[in-house]
Amino acid sequence: MHDTIIIIDFGSQVTQLIARRIREANVYCEIVSCRLPVEQLRRPGLKGIVLSGGPASVYQAGAPQADPSIFQLGVPILGICYGMQTTAHVNGGRVIRADHREFGRTELRLKNGGALFKDLPVKQVVWMSHGDRIESIPGSVALAESDNCPLAAVHAQALNFYGVQFHPEVAHTEYGAQIIRNFLYGICSCRGDWQMGSFIEEEVKRIRSQVGKERVILGLSGGVDSSVAAVLLHKAIGMQLTCIFVNNGLLRKDEAAGVRKLFADHIGIDLDYVDASQRFLSKLAEISEPESKRKIIGHEFVAVFKDEAQRIKRESGGQVKFLAQGTLYPDVIESVSVHGGPASVIKSHHNVGGLPADLGLGLIEPFRYLFKDEVRAIGTALGLSDAVVWRQPFPGPGLAVRIIGDITAERVRVLQDADLIVRQEIEAAGLNRAIWQAFAVLLPVKSVGVMGDERTYESACAIRAVTSSDGMTADWAHLPYELLGRMSNRVINEVRGINRVVYDITSKPPGTIEWE
Ligand code: XMP
């Protein structure tokens, strides 16, 4: 049983970052809804609790509340922003509307830093994002202040509670990672027993005992998560695994052939390849609304996969009993918030589908509690090359969400060609690792140009390149002008159907990474 920290989510957009910081510090943690009954938090290995931030004000009707009985669980609790405010509110303290709201960089000054700020400088930069602030928590001492927040950090000994008004989980808080480590190691006495090497051994054993002699099918997309899942499953159960690779006609150029070759030649796993391009494209004909595209692709994927699974089941004489998926923790959290958590949902991501219940198969999701960087580390430990492990993320709905407006086979071809050039140039500039994603987006805009002596009237494409550490926030990449110039030249010269290229300089937020 690993040491465990439970993060109670009050709907902050950055709750996942808290989990990432804790995992990076080699401590296992899970995010749970603030509506989960407290009895379910009592478990062996529980070392501490973190209360996340959230968009509500404690005085709003229906605002989520910390359950007062968590303070009787006997473990230290760290409240971040709203997590501190709700703690004050339910324990007889006072929360008030701040005279000056604080958003962004703020100077924090330690008063009596204590264990939470051990070994940290008296003045430091932190990231604030709040309208309310606490005025009192019974029995607490102030640990730090800022100009507009006299209680920017507190310790309430009787409650075993530490609270911070700022966000230690975001990268802009100068010593955020250290503050979290101080909580984990100095206050909760964690041992740091969350390591990827031991994860592989534990998971191989667990999969073997779950699967026995039955067969498993796995939906392979060619992306990092499903590829690493395939290799892990193969290590555990060898030929009992069948990987199904569905070509939806919305993959990057030469992707289907590349994935088949990689698995056959280097990994030694035979793929069950289904070319369903026509089927997807005909369902998408004349659909231009982004959410409709996503839903159609999600449904169609389920339908194709089901057909194939039934066929394999029939042919194996009913021995297929399990479905394996490379689902990651952020997908799980995202789909939980779709079902009523407090965070607002921006896009309906497609990958945790309705597959399992319909198929009547048991589910194997070895990465259900892991983040992407952890899966990459596992991929490397399992011997996968950097080219696979460091692939850029690619959305489940594929190029459909990068073709704005109607999708046709011809527009897919145009975008594939432009996208390949963007990726080739990023690679040639040695920027692959530095850039989170770089791709082309085909716009439903035509403009006039002149090539040779000819008038052209063709599509415009946007280049999108972003830096990010997790895809949740992102900045547009400040690519060198020469590189942008080369991409633009090549796209216009080499891709029939595009005569204008623009560069997208929107960060996330307020934009999203994909255009749809
Ligand atoms: P957005 O566009 O929401 O994207 O800023 C954040 C990250 O998620 C990827 N993305 C998806 N991944 N299924 C996926 O597996 C999807 O439906 C999907 N939509 C977006 C996107 O490429 C970026 O890395």
Coordinates of C-alpha atoms and ligand atoms in Angstrom, one line a residue:
M1 CA 0.0 0.0 0.0
H2 CA 1.5 3.3 -1.1
D3 CA 1.5 6.4 1.0
T4 CA -1.6 8.3 -0.3
I5 CA -2.7 11.9 -0.5
I6 CA -6.3 12.6 -1.3
I7 CA -7.1 15.8 -3.2
I8 CA -10.7 16.9 -2.7
D9 CA -11.8 18.8 -5.8
F10 CA -13.9 21.9 -5.5
G11 CA -13.9 22.5 -9.2
S12 CA -10.7 24.4 -9.9
Q13 CA -9.4 24.3 -13.5
V14 CA -6.0 23.5 -12.1
T15 CA -6.8 20.7 -9.6
Q16 CA -4.9 18.2 -11.8
L17 CA -1.8 20.3 -11.4
I18 CA -1.9 19.7 -7.7
A19 CA -1.9 15.9 -8.4
R20 CA 1.0 16.3 -10.9
R21 CA 3.1 18.2 -8.4
I22 CA 2.5 15.6 -5.7
R23 CA 3.3 12.7 -8.1
E24 CA 6.4 14.5 -9.2
A25 CA 7.5 14.5 -5.6
N26 CA 7.2 10.6 -5.7
V27 CA 4.0 10.5 -3.6
Y28 CA 0.8 8.7 -4.9
C29 CA -2.3 10.8 -4.9
E30 CA -5.9 10.7 -6.1
I31 CA -8.4 13.4 -6.9
V32 CA -11.9 12.8 -5.5
S33 CA -15.1 14.9 -5.8
C34 CA -16.0 17.1 -2.9
R35 CA -19.3 15.2 -2.8
L36 CA -17.6 11.9 -1.9
P37 CA -18.7 10.7 1.6
V38 CA -15.9 11.1 4.1
E39 CA -16.0 7.4 5.1
Q40 CA -14.6 6.6 1.6
L41 CA -11.5 8.7 2.4
R42 CA -10.5 6.5 5.3
R43 CA -8.1 4.0 3.8
P44 CA -4.8 2.4 4.7
G45 CA -1.9 4.5 3.6
L46 CA -3.8 7.9 3.9
K47 CA -1.2 10.5 4.8
G48 CA -2.8 13.8 4.1
I49 CA -5.5 15.7 2.4
V50 CA -5.4 18.7 0.0
L51 CA -8.5 20.8 -0.6
S52 CA -8.4 22.4 -4.0
G53 CA -9.4 25.8 -5.2
G54 CA -12.6 26.4 -6.9
P55 CA -14.7 29.0 -8.7
A56 CA -17.4 29.5 -6.0
S57 CA -17.7 32.0 -3.2
V58 CA -18.6 30.4 0.2
Y59 CA -21.6 32.7 0.4
Q60 CA -23.1 31.6 -2.9
A61 CA -26.2 29.4 -2.7
G62 CA -25.2 25.8 -3.4
A63 CA -21.5 26.5 -3.0
P64 CA -19.6 23.2 -2.3
Q65 CA -18.4 22.8 1.3
A66 CA -15.7 20.9 3.1
D67 CA -17.3 18.2 5.2
P68 CA -16.4 19.2 8.8
S69 CA -15.7 15.5 9.7
I70 CA -12.6 15.5 7.4
F71 CA -10.9 17.4 10.2
Q72 CA -11.4 14.3 12.4
L73 CA -9.5 11.9 10.0
G74 CA -6.3 12.5 12.0
V75 CA -4.2 13.5 9.0
P76 CA -2.8 17.0 8.0
I77 CA -4.9 19.0 5.6
L78 CA -3.7 21.7 3.2
G79 CA -6.4 24.1 1.9
I80 CA -5.6 26.0 -1.3
C81 CA -7.5 29.2 -2.1
Y82 CA -11.2 28.2 -1.9
G83 CA -10.1 25.1 0.1
M84 CA -8.8 27.5 2.8
Q85 CA -11.9 29.7 2.5
T86 CA -14.4 26.8 3.0
T87 CA -12.3 25.5 5.9
A88 CA -12.7 28.9 7.6
H89 CA -16.4 29.0 6.8
V90 CA -17.3 25.6 8.2
N91 CA -15.1 26.1 11.3
G92 CA -16.6 29.4 12.5
G93 CA -14.1 31.7 10.9
R94 CA -14.8 34.6 8.6
V95 CA -14.5 35.0 4.8
I96 CA -14.9 38.4 3.3
R97 CA -14.9 40.0 -0.2
A98 CA -11.3 41.4 -0.7
D99 CA -11.1 45.2 -1.2
H100 CA -8.7 44.5 -4.0
R101 CA -9.0 41.3 -5.9
E102 CA -5.6 39.7 -6.6
F103 CA -4.9 37.9 -9.9
G104 CA -1.5 36.8 -11.1
R105 CA 2.0 37.5 -9.7
T106 CA 2.0 38.7 -6.1
E107 CA 4.8 39.2 -3.6
L108 CA 4.4 36.9 -0.5
R109 CA 6.2 37.9 2.7
L110 CA 6.7 35.2 5.4
K111 CA 5.9 36.2 9.0
N112 CA 6.4 32.9 10.8
G113 CA 6.8 30.5 7.8
G114 CA 6.9 27.3 9.9
A115 CA 7.1 23.8 8.5
L116 CA 5.2 24.7 5.3
F117 CA 7.8 27.3 4.2
K118 CA 10.9 25.5 5.7
D119 CA 14.1 26.7 4.1
L120 CA 12.4 29.3 1.8
P121 CA 13.2 33.0 1.5
V122 CA 11.2 35.6 3.4
K123 CA 10.1 37.2 0.1
Q124 CA 8.9 35.2 -2.8
V125 CA 6.6 35.4 -5.9
V126 CA 3.4 33.5 -5.7
W127 CA 0.4 33.2 -8.1
M128 CA -2.9 34.5 -6.7
S129 CA -6.4 34.2 -8.2
H130 CA -9.1 35.2 -5.8
G131 CA -11.9 37.7 -5.0
D132 CA -12.6 36.5 -1.5
R133 CA -10.1 36.2 1.3
I134 CA -10.2 34.8 4.9
E135 CA -10.3 37.2 7.8
S136 CA -10.0 34.6 10.5
I137 CA -9.8 30.8 11.2
P138 CA -10.3 30.0 15.0
G139 CA -7.0 29.1 16.6
S140 CA -4.8 29.9 13.6
V141 CA -1.6 31.8 13.3
A142 CA -0.6 33.8 10.2
L143 CA 2.4 32.3 8.3
A144 CA 2.6 34.8 5.5
E145 CA 1.0 37.9 4.1
S146 CA 0.7 39.9 0.8
D147 CA -0.3 43.5 0.2
N148 CA -4.0 42.7 -0.1
C149 CA -4.2 39.6 2.0
P150 CA -3.0 39.7 5.6
L151 CA -3.7 36.0 5.9
A152 CA -2.1 34.7 2.8
A153 CA -1.0 31.5 4.6
V154 CA -2.1 30.2 8.0
H155 CA -1.7 27.2 10.3
A156 CA -4.5 26.1 12.6
Q157 CA -3.0 23.6 14.9
A158 CA -6.2 22.2 16.5
L159 CA -7.5 21.4 13.0
N160 CA -4.1 20.1 11.8
F161 CA -4.7 22.5 9.0
Y162 CA -2.5 24.6 6.7
G163 CA -4.0 27.1 4.3
V164 CA -2.7 29.2 1.5
Q165 CA -4.6 31.8 -0.4
F166 CA -2.2 31.5 -3.4
H167 CA -1.7 28.5 -5.8
P168 CA 1.5 26.5 -5.0
E169 CA 0.6 24.1 -7.8
V170 CA 1.1 26.5 -10.7
A171 CA 4.5 27.0 -12.3
H172 CA 4.4 30.7 -11.7
T173 CA 4.6 30.3 -7.9
E174 CA 8.3 30.5 -7.5
Y175 CA 8.7 27.9 -4.7
G176 CA 5.4 26.1 -5.2
A177 CA 7.0 22.7 -5.7
Q178 CA 9.0 23.1 -2.6
I179 CA 6.0 24.2 -0.5
I180 CA 4.2 21.1 -1.7
R181 CA 7.2 18.9 -0.8
N182 CA 7.4 20.5 2.6
F183 CA 3.7 19.6 3.2
L184 CA 4.3 16.0 1.9
Y185 CA 7.5 15.2 3.7
G186 CA 7.8 17.7 6.6
I187 CA 4.2 17.7 7.6
C188 CA 2.6 14.4 6.4
S189 CA 5.7 12.3 6.8
C190 CA 5.4 10.7 3.4
R191 CA 8.2 8.3 2.4
G192 CA 8.4 9.0 -1.4
D193 CA 7.4 5.4 -2.4
W194 CA 5.8 6.2 -5.8
Q195 CA 8.4 5.1 -8.5
M196 CA 7.7 4.0 -12.1
G197 CA 10.0 0.9 -12.0
S198 CA 8.0 -0.7 -9.3
F199 CA 4.8 0.3 -11.0
I200 CA 5.7 -1.9 -14.1
E201 CA 6.4 -5.0 -11.9
E202 CA 3.2 -4.5 -9.8
E203 CA 1.1 -3.9 -12.9
V204 CA 2.4 -6.9 -14.9
K205 CA 1.6 -9.2 -11.9
R206 CA -1.8 -7.6 -11.5
I207 CA -2.7 -8.0 -15.2
R208 CA -1.6 -11.6 -15.2
S209 CA -3.7 -12.5 -12.3
Q210 CA -6.7 -10.6 -13.6
V211 CA -6.5 -12.1 -17.1
G212 CA -5.6 -15.7 -16.4
K213 CA -5.7 -17.6 -19.6
E214 CA -8.3 -15.4 -21.3
R215 CA -7.7 -13.2 -24.3
V216 CA -7.6 -9.4 -24.3
I217 CA -8.3 -6.9 -27.1
L218 CA -6.9 -3.4 -27.1
G219 CA -7.8 -0.3 -29.2
L220 CA -4.5 1.1 -30.6
S221 CA -4.4 4.6 -31.9
G222 CA -0.7 4.8 -32.4
G223 CA -0.4 7.5 -29.8
V224 CA 1.8 7.3 -26.7
D225 CA -0.8 6.0 -24.3
S226 CA -2.2 3.2 -26.3
S227 CA 1.2 2.2 -27.6
V228 CA 2.7 2.0 -24.2
A229 CA -0.4 0.1 -22.9
A230 CA 0.0 -2.4 -25.8
V231 CA 3.7 -3.0 -24.9
L232 CA 2.9 -3.4 -21.2
L233 CA 0.1 -5.8 -21.9
H234 CA 2.3 -7.7 -24.3
K235 CA 4.9 -8.1 -21.6
A236 CA 2.3 -9.4 -19.2
I237 CA 0.4 -11.8 -21.4
G238 CA 2.2 -12.1 -24.8
M239 CA 0.1 -13.6 -27.5
Q240 CA -3.1 -13.5 -25.5
L241 CA -3.3 -9.8 -26.6
T242 CA -4.9 -8.7 -29.9
C243 CA -4.4 -5.0 -30.8
I244 CA -7.1 -3.4 -33.0
F245 CA -6.0 -0.4 -35.0
V246 CA -8.9 1.5 -36.6
N247 CA -8.0 3.9 -39.5
N248 CA -10.7 6.6 -39.3
G249 CA -9.4 8.4 -42.4
L250 CA -8.5 11.4 -40.2
L251 CA -5.0 10.4 -39.3
R252 CA -1.8 12.3 -40.2
K253 CA -0.1 11.6 -43.5
D254 CA 1.3 8.0 -43.7
E255 CA 0.4 7.5 -40.0
A256 CA -1.5 4.2 -40.6
A257 CA 1.4 2.6 -42.5
G258 CA 3.9 3.9 -40.0
V259 CA 2.1 2.5 -37.0
R260 CA 1.7 -0.9 -38.7
K261 CA 5.3 -1.1 -39.6
L262 CA 6.5 0.0 -36.1
F263 CA 4.5 -2.7 -34.4
A264 CA 5.3 -5.4 -36.8
D265 CA 9.0 -4.7 -37.2
H266 CA 10.1 -3.3 -33.9
I267 CA 7.7 -4.3 -31.2
G268 CA 6.7 -7.7 -32.6
I269 CA 3.0 -7.4 -32.1
D270 CA 0.7 -8.2 -35.0
L271 CA -2.0 -5.6 -35.5
D272 CA -5.6 -6.3 -36.5
Y273 CA -6.0 -3.4 -39.0
V274 CA -9.4 -2.0 -39.9
D275 CA -9.6 0.6 -42.7
A276 CA -12.8 2.4 -41.9
S277 CA -11.9 5.7 -43.6
Q278 CA -14.9 5.7 -46.0
R279 CA -17.3 4.8 -43.2
F280 CA -16.2 7.8 -41.1
L281 CA -16.0 10.3 -43.9
S282 CA -19.5 9.5 -45.2
K283 CA -20.9 10.0 -41.7
L284 CA -19.1 13.3 -41.4
A285 CA -20.3 14.6 -44.8
E286 CA -21.6 18.2 -44.5
I287 CA -21.1 18.3 -40.7
S288 CA -19.3 21.5 -39.7
E289 CA -20.4 22.0 -36.0
P290 CA -17.4 21.0 -33.8
E291 CA -19.3 19.2 -31.1
S292 CA -21.4 17.3 -33.7
K293 CA -18.1 16.2 -35.4
R294 CA -16.7 14.9 -32.1
K295 CA -19.9 13.0 -31.2
I296 CA -20.2 11.4 -34.6
I297 CA -16.6 10.3 -34.5
G298 CA -17.0 9.0 -31.0
H299 CA -20.1 7.0 -31.9
E300 CA -18.6 5.6 -35.1
F301 CA -15.5 4.5 -33.4
V302 CA -17.5 2.6 -30.9
A303 CA -19.5 1.0 -33.7
V304 CA -16.5 -0.1 -35.7
F305 CA -14.7 -1.3 -32.7
K306 CA -17.7 -3.3 -31.6
D307 CA -18.0 -5.0 -35.0
E308 CA -14.4 -6.0 -34.9
A309 CA -14.5 -7.1 -31.4
Q310 CA -17.5 -9.3 -32.1
R311 CA -15.7 -10.8 -35.1
I312 CA -12.6 -11.6 -33.0
K313 CA -14.8 -13.0 -30.2
R314 CA -16.6 -15.3 -32.6
E315 CA -13.4 -16.5 -34.2
S316 CA -11.7 -17.2 -30.9
G317 CA -14.7 -19.2 -29.8
G318 CA -15.7 -16.7 -27.1
Q319 CA -12.4 -16.6 -25.3
V320 CA -12.0 -12.8 -25.5
K321 CA -13.0 -11.6 -22.0
F322 CA -11.2 -8.2 -21.6
L323 CA -10.7 -4.9 -23.2
A324 CA -7.6 -2.9 -22.5
Q325 CA -7.3 0.9 -22.9
G326 CA -4.6 3.4 -22.5
T327 CA -7.0 5.8 -20.6
L328 CA -5.1 8.4 -18.6
Y329 CA -6.0 10.0 -15.3
P330 CA -6.8 13.4 -16.8
D331 CA -9.4 11.7 -19.1
V332 CA -10.9 10.0 -16.1
I333 CA -11.2 13.3 -14.2
E334 CA -12.4 15.1 -17.3
S335 CA -15.2 12.6 -17.8
V336 CA -16.1 12.7 -14.1
S337 CA -16.5 16.4 -14.4
V338 CA -18.8 15.9 -17.4
H339 CA -21.1 14.0 -15.0
G340 CA -21.8 16.7 -12.6
G341 CA -18.5 17.9 -11.0
P342 CA -18.2 21.6 -10.4
A343 CA -15.6 22.4 -13.2
S344 CA -17.1 23.6 -16.5
V345 CA -16.7 21.4 -19.5
I346 CA -15.2 23.0 -22.6
K347 CA -15.0 20.2 -25.1
S348 CA -16.4 16.6 -25.0
H349 CA -13.1 14.7 -25.4
H350 CA -13.4 11.3 -27.1
N351 CA -11.5 8.4 -25.6
V352 CA -13.3 7.2 -22.5
G353 CA -16.2 5.8 -24.5
G354 CA -19.2 3.7 -23.8
L355 CA -17.2 0.6 -25.1
P356 CA -17.0 -1.6 -22.1
A357 CA -20.6 -2.0 -20.9
D358 CA -21.8 -2.7 -24.5
L359 CA -19.1 -5.2 -25.3
G360 CA -19.7 -7.2 -22.2
L361 CA -15.9 -7.3 -21.6
G362 CA -14.0 -6.7 -18.4
L363 CA -11.9 -3.5 -18.5
I364 CA -8.1 -3.2 -18.1
E365 CA -6.8 0.3 -17.8
P366 CA -3.3 0.2 -16.4
F367 CA -2.8 3.9 -16.6
R368 CA -6.1 5.0 -15.2
Y369 CA -4.4 6.8 -12.3
L370 CA -1.3 8.0 -14.3
F371 CA -0.3 11.2 -15.9
K372 CA 1.2 11.4 -19.4
D373 CA 4.8 12.1 -18.1
E374 CA 4.5 8.9 -16.0
V375 CA 3.3 6.9 -19.0
R376 CA 6.3 8.3 -21.0
A377 CA 8.7 7.1 -18.3
I378 CA 7.1 3.7 -18.4
G379 CA 7.4 3.6 -22.2
T380 CA 11.1 4.4 -22.0
A381 CA 11.6 1.8 -19.2
L382 CA 9.9 -0.8 -21.5
G383 CA 12.4 0.0 -24.3
L384 CA 10.2 2.1 -26.6
S385 CA 12.1 4.6 -28.7
D386 CA 12.0 8.3 -28.1
A387 CA 10.1 8.7 -31.4
V388 CA 7.2 6.8 -29.9
V389 CA 7.5 8.0 -26.3
W390 CA 7.8 11.7 -27.3
R391 CA 5.2 11.8 -30.0
Q392 CA 3.1 14.9 -29.8
P393 CA -0.4 14.4 -28.5
F394 CA -3.0 13.9 -31.3
P395 CA -6.7 14.3 -30.6
G396 CA -9.0 11.3 -30.8
P397 CA -11.2 13.0 -33.5
G398 CA -8.0 13.5 -35.5
L399 CA -7.8 16.0 -38.3
A400 CA -11.6 16.4 -38.2
V401 CA -11.1 19.1 -35.5
R402 CA -8.4 20.8 -37.5
I403 CA -10.5 21.1 -40.7
I404 CA -12.8 24.0 -39.9
G405 CA -16.1 23.6 -41.7
D406 CA -17.0 20.6 -43.9
I407 CA -14.7 17.6 -44.1
T408 CA -14.1 16.0 -47.4
A409 CA -11.4 13.4 -48.6
E410 CA -9.8 16.2 -50.6
R411 CA -9.6 18.6 -47.6
V412 CA -8.1 15.8 -45.5
R413 CA -5.5 15.3 -48.2
V414 CA -4.7 19.1 -48.3
L415 CA -4.4 19.3 -44.5
Q416 CA -2.3 16.1 -44.3
D417 CA 0.2 17.6 -46.7
A418 CA 0.4 20.9 -44.9
D419 CA 0.7 19.3 -41.5
L420 CA 3.5 17.1 -42.6
I421 CA 5.6 20.1 -43.7
V422 CA 5.0 21.8 -40.3
R423 CA 6.1 18.7 -38.4
Q424 CA 9.1 18.2 -40.7
E425 CA 10.3 21.7 -40.2
I426 CA 9.9 21.6 -36.4
E427 CA 11.9 18.4 -36.4
A428 CA 14.6 19.8 -38.6
A429 CA 14.9 22.8 -36.4
G430 CA 15.5 20.5 -33.4
L431 CA 12.4 21.8 -31.6
N432 CA 10.4 18.6 -31.3
R433 CA 10.8 18.3 -27.5
A434 CA 10.5 22.0 -26.8
I435 CA 7.2 22.3 -28.6
W436 CA 4.1 20.6 -27.0
Q437 CA 2.3 20.4 -30.4
A438 CA 2.8 21.9 -33.8
F439 CA 0.3 21.4 -36.6
A440 CA -1.7 23.0 -39.4
V441 CA -5.3 23.9 -39.4
L442 CA -7.3 24.2 -42.6
L443 CA -9.6 27.2 -42.6
P444 CA -12.9 27.6 -44.4
V445 CA -11.6 30.8 -45.9
K446 CA -10.4 31.4 -49.5
S447 CA -8.3 34.3 -50.6
V448 CA -6.9 35.6 -53.8
G449 CA -3.2 35.2 -54.6
V450 CA -0.8 35.3 -57.5
M451 CA 1.5 32.4 -58.4
G452 CA 3.6 32.9 -61.5
D453 CA 1.4 35.1 -63.6
E454 CA -1.7 33.3 -62.6
R455 CA -4.4 34.4 -60.2
T456 CA -5.2 31.9 -57.5
Y457 CA -8.2 31.6 -55.3
E458 CA -7.5 28.9 -52.7
S459 CA -7.7 28.0 -49.0
A460 CA -5.9 29.6 -46.1
C461 CA -4.2 27.5 -43.5
A462 CA -3.1 28.4 -40.0
I463 CA 0.0 27.1 -38.3
R464 CA -0.5 26.4 -34.6
A465 CA 2.5 25.7 -32.4
V466 CA 2.3 25.8 -28.6
T467 CA 4.5 25.2 -25.6
S468 CA 2.9 23.6 -22.6
S469 CA 3.8 21.2 -19.8
D470 CA 0.4 19.4 -19.7
G471 CA -1.9 20.8 -22.4
M472 CA -4.1 22.5 -19.8
T473 CA -2.5 25.8 -20.2
A474 CA -0.3 26.7 -23.2
D475 CA 1.5 29.6 -24.7
W476 CA 1.9 30.1 -28.5
A477 CA 5.4 29.2 -29.4
H478 CA 7.7 32.1 -30.3
L479 CA 9.1 30.3 -33.4
P480 CA 12.0 32.1 -35.2
Y481 CA 10.7 34.1 -38.2
E482 CA 13.0 32.2 -40.6
L483 CA 11.4 29.0 -39.6
L484 CA 7.9 30.4 -40.0
G485 CA 8.9 31.8 -43.4
R486 CA 10.2 28.4 -44.5
M487 CA 7.0 26.6 -43.4
S488 CA 4.9 29.2 -45.2
N489 CA 7.0 29.0 -48.4
R490 CA 6.9 25.2 -48.5
V491 CA 3.2 24.9 -47.7
I492 CA 2.3 27.4 -50.4
N493 CA 4.7 25.9 -53.0
E494 CA 4.2 22.2 -52.2
V495 CA 0.5 21.9 -51.2
R496 CA -2.0 22.2 -53.9
G497 CA -5.1 24.0 -52.6
I498 CA -3.4 26.4 -50.1
N499 CA -2.2 29.8 -51.2
R500 CA -2.0 31.7 -47.8
V501 CA -0.5 30.8 -44.4
V502 CA -1.2 32.6 -41.1
Y503 CA 0.4 32.0 -37.6
D504 CA -1.9 31.6 -34.6
I505 CA -0.7 33.7 -31.6
T506 CA -3.4 32.8 -29.1
S507 CA -2.4 31.3 -25.8
K508 CA -4.6 28.9 -23.7
P509 CA -6.6 30.3 -22.0
P510 CA -8.3 32.2 -23.5
G511 CA -8.0 30.0 -26.6
T512 CA -7.8 26.2 -26.7
I513 CA -5.0 24.3 -28.4
E514 CA -7.1 22.7 -31.0
W515 CA -9.4 25.1 -33.0
E516 CA -12.5 22.9 -32.4
Ligands
XMP1 P1 -7.6 21.7 -26.1 O1 -8.0 21.9 -27.6 O2 -8.8 21.3 -25.3 O3 -6.7 20.4 -26.1 O4 -6.8 22.8 -25.6 C1 -5.9 20.0 -25.0 C2 -5.1 18.8 -25.5 O5 -6.0 17.7 -25.7 C3 -5.9 17.2 -27.0 N1 -7.2 16.9 -27.4 C4 -7.7 15.7 -27.4 N2 -7.2 14.5 -27.0 N3 -9.2 13.4 -27.5 C5 -7.9 13.3 -27.1 O6 -7.4 12.3 -26.8 C6 -9.9 14.5 -27.8 O7 -11.0 14.5 -28.2 C7 -9.1 15.7 -27.8 N4 -9.4 17.0 -28.1 C8 -8.2 17.7 -27.8 C9 -5.3 18.4 -27.8 O8 -4.6 17.9 -29.0 C10 -4.3 19.0 -26.8 O9 -3.1 18.3 -26.6

